[in-house]
Amino acid sequence: SNCKEAYHPEESEIQDLLKEYCHDINTSDDNVVEEQVLSEWQERFADKDGGYTLYRAKGCDKCVDTGYSGRVGLHELLVNSDDIKRAIIAKMPIVDLNRLAIDEGMRTLLQDGIEKVLQGDTDIHRVRAVCMK
């Protein structure tokens, strides 16, 4: 927080974040999901003119010129619904179990990270470094 640098992203950067956020959401109409997510983002994160303020790491003495100091948690919580329980008992493949959980509303680590980018808690480079290993 001591040296982060605010900037206003291009529309293409917001669209890239939106595509990444919606990548794992299973639907027959990707455009509808993206429109819903973008509408929610505009309500939660945009200014009154519909613009966004994101931050990038700059570096200072307090962070040893890295641009990062401390930690921000990214969280993914699997809620144990009846369908999830049945899937686990049936030893459903992890890919299918993950899809079921997302269909039931679970947010992935990447999605949580993107929301923290939009909140100004971190930047997309750190989120990608953690989530894209």
XYZ file of C-alpha atoms in Angstrom:
133
model
C 0.000 0.000 0.000
C 2.996 2.326 0.390
C 4.087 2.307 -3.210
C 1.309 0.939 -5.370
C 0.643 3.041 -8.419
C -2.949 3.646 -9.541
C -3.898 3.549 -13.197
C -7.056 3.384 -15.278
C -7.027 0.238 -17.404
C -7.971 0.150 -21.057
C -11.277 -1.521 -21.862
C -9.296 -4.409 -23.395
C -7.643 -5.126 -20.021
C -11.036 -5.336 -18.311
C -12.239 -7.631 -21.107
C -9.174 -9.861 -20.631
C -9.872 -10.082 -16.886
C -13.510 -10.879 -17.662
C -12.561 -13.699 -20.056
C -10.155 -15.164 -17.479
C -12.768 -14.883 -14.729
C -15.465 -16.590 -16.805
C -13.236 -19.259 -18.358
C -14.322 -22.118 -16.083
C -17.988 -21.192 -15.799
C -20.003 -23.834 -17.650
C -22.833 -22.370 -19.682
C -24.397 -22.621 -23.082
C -24.160 -18.849 -23.571
C -20.821 -17.338 -22.550
C -21.961 -13.829 -23.498
C -24.800 -13.872 -20.957
C -22.471 -14.940 -18.140
C -19.883 -12.321 -19.094
C -22.568 -9.618 -19.193
C -23.812 -10.662 -15.730
C -20.310 -10.682 -14.260
C -19.435 -7.337 -15.860
C -22.651 -5.817 -14.508
C -21.776 -7.038 -11.012
C -18.236 -5.654 -11.359
C -19.581 -2.270 -12.429
C -21.777 -2.140 -9.333
C -19.044 -3.282 -6.944
C -15.802 -1.905 -8.353
C -16.361 0.831 -10.942
C -16.553 4.540 -10.208
C -19.654 6.613 -10.953
C -18.523 7.040 -14.569
C -18.093 3.287 -15.049
C -14.283 3.415 -14.965
C -12.003 1.200 -12.965
C -8.903 1.995 -10.951
C -6.337 -0.772 -10.786
C -2.903 -0.758 -9.216
C 0.543 -1.900 -10.244
C 3.654 -2.536 -8.213
C 6.112 0.362 -8.229
C 8.694 -0.443 -5.555
C 10.065 1.497 -2.594
C 12.360 1.124 0.419
C 9.626 -0.537 2.502
C 9.193 -3.391 0.007
C 12.851 -3.607 -1.043
C 11.886 -2.326 -4.513
C 9.747 -5.389 -5.266
C 6.401 -3.622 -5.156
C 5.057 -6.259 -2.772
C 5.055 -6.521 0.986
C 2.920 -8.772 3.140
C 0.379 -11.261 1.887
C -3.105 -11.307 0.491
C -4.983 -14.589 0.721
C -6.696 -16.104 -2.278
C -9.443 -18.508 -1.285
C -11.405 -21.283 -2.917
C -14.102 -22.889 -0.793
C -15.859 -26.103 -1.759
C -19.267 -26.194 -0.072
C -20.259 -29.767 0.673
C -23.705 -30.014 -0.945
C -25.555 -33.314 -1.390
C -24.479 -33.467 -5.052
C -20.851 -32.823 -4.099
C -21.031 -35.540 -1.416
C -22.456 -38.041 -3.927
C -19.763 -37.112 -6.461
C -16.995 -37.643 -3.898
C -18.432 -40.993 -2.784
C -18.684 -42.055 -6.448
C -15.019 -41.021 -6.907
C -15.918 -38.589 -9.661
C -12.833 -37.416 -11.592
C -11.457 -34.156 -10.191
C -12.120 -32.277 -13.435
C -15.808 -33.192 -13.256
C -15.986 -32.500 -9.519
C -14.448 -29.067 -10.083
C -16.994 -28.356 -12.839
C -19.861 -29.400 -10.542
C -18.566 -27.150 -7.757
C -18.272 -24.174 -10.127
C -21.772 -24.871 -11.445
C -22.957 -24.730 -7.825
C -21.359 -21.314 -7.341
C -17.830 -21.990 -6.116
C -15.310 -19.273 -6.971
C -11.909 -20.501 -8.089
C -8.594 -19.144 -6.782
C -8.206 -17.178 -10.016
C -11.685 -15.677 -9.697
C -11.025 -14.668 -6.090
C -7.710 -13.179 -7.160
C -9.291 -11.161 -9.972
C -11.798 -9.746 -7.505
C -8.899 -8.722 -5.256
C -7.283 -7.023 -8.264
C -10.494 -5.074 -8.861
C -10.634 -4.157 -5.136
C -7.093 -2.794 -5.330
C -5.561 -5.353 -2.950
C -3.048 -6.784 -5.450
C -2.264 -6.820 -9.150
C -2.985 -9.363 -11.855
C 0.692 -10.273 -12.252
C 0.859 -11.644 -8.694
C -2.475 -13.428 -9.081
C -1.345 -15.098 -12.284
C 1.966 -16.056 -10.687
C 0.082 -17.901 -7.944
C -2.751 -19.373 -10.024
C -1.006 -20.293 -13.256
C 1.768 -22.491 -11.837
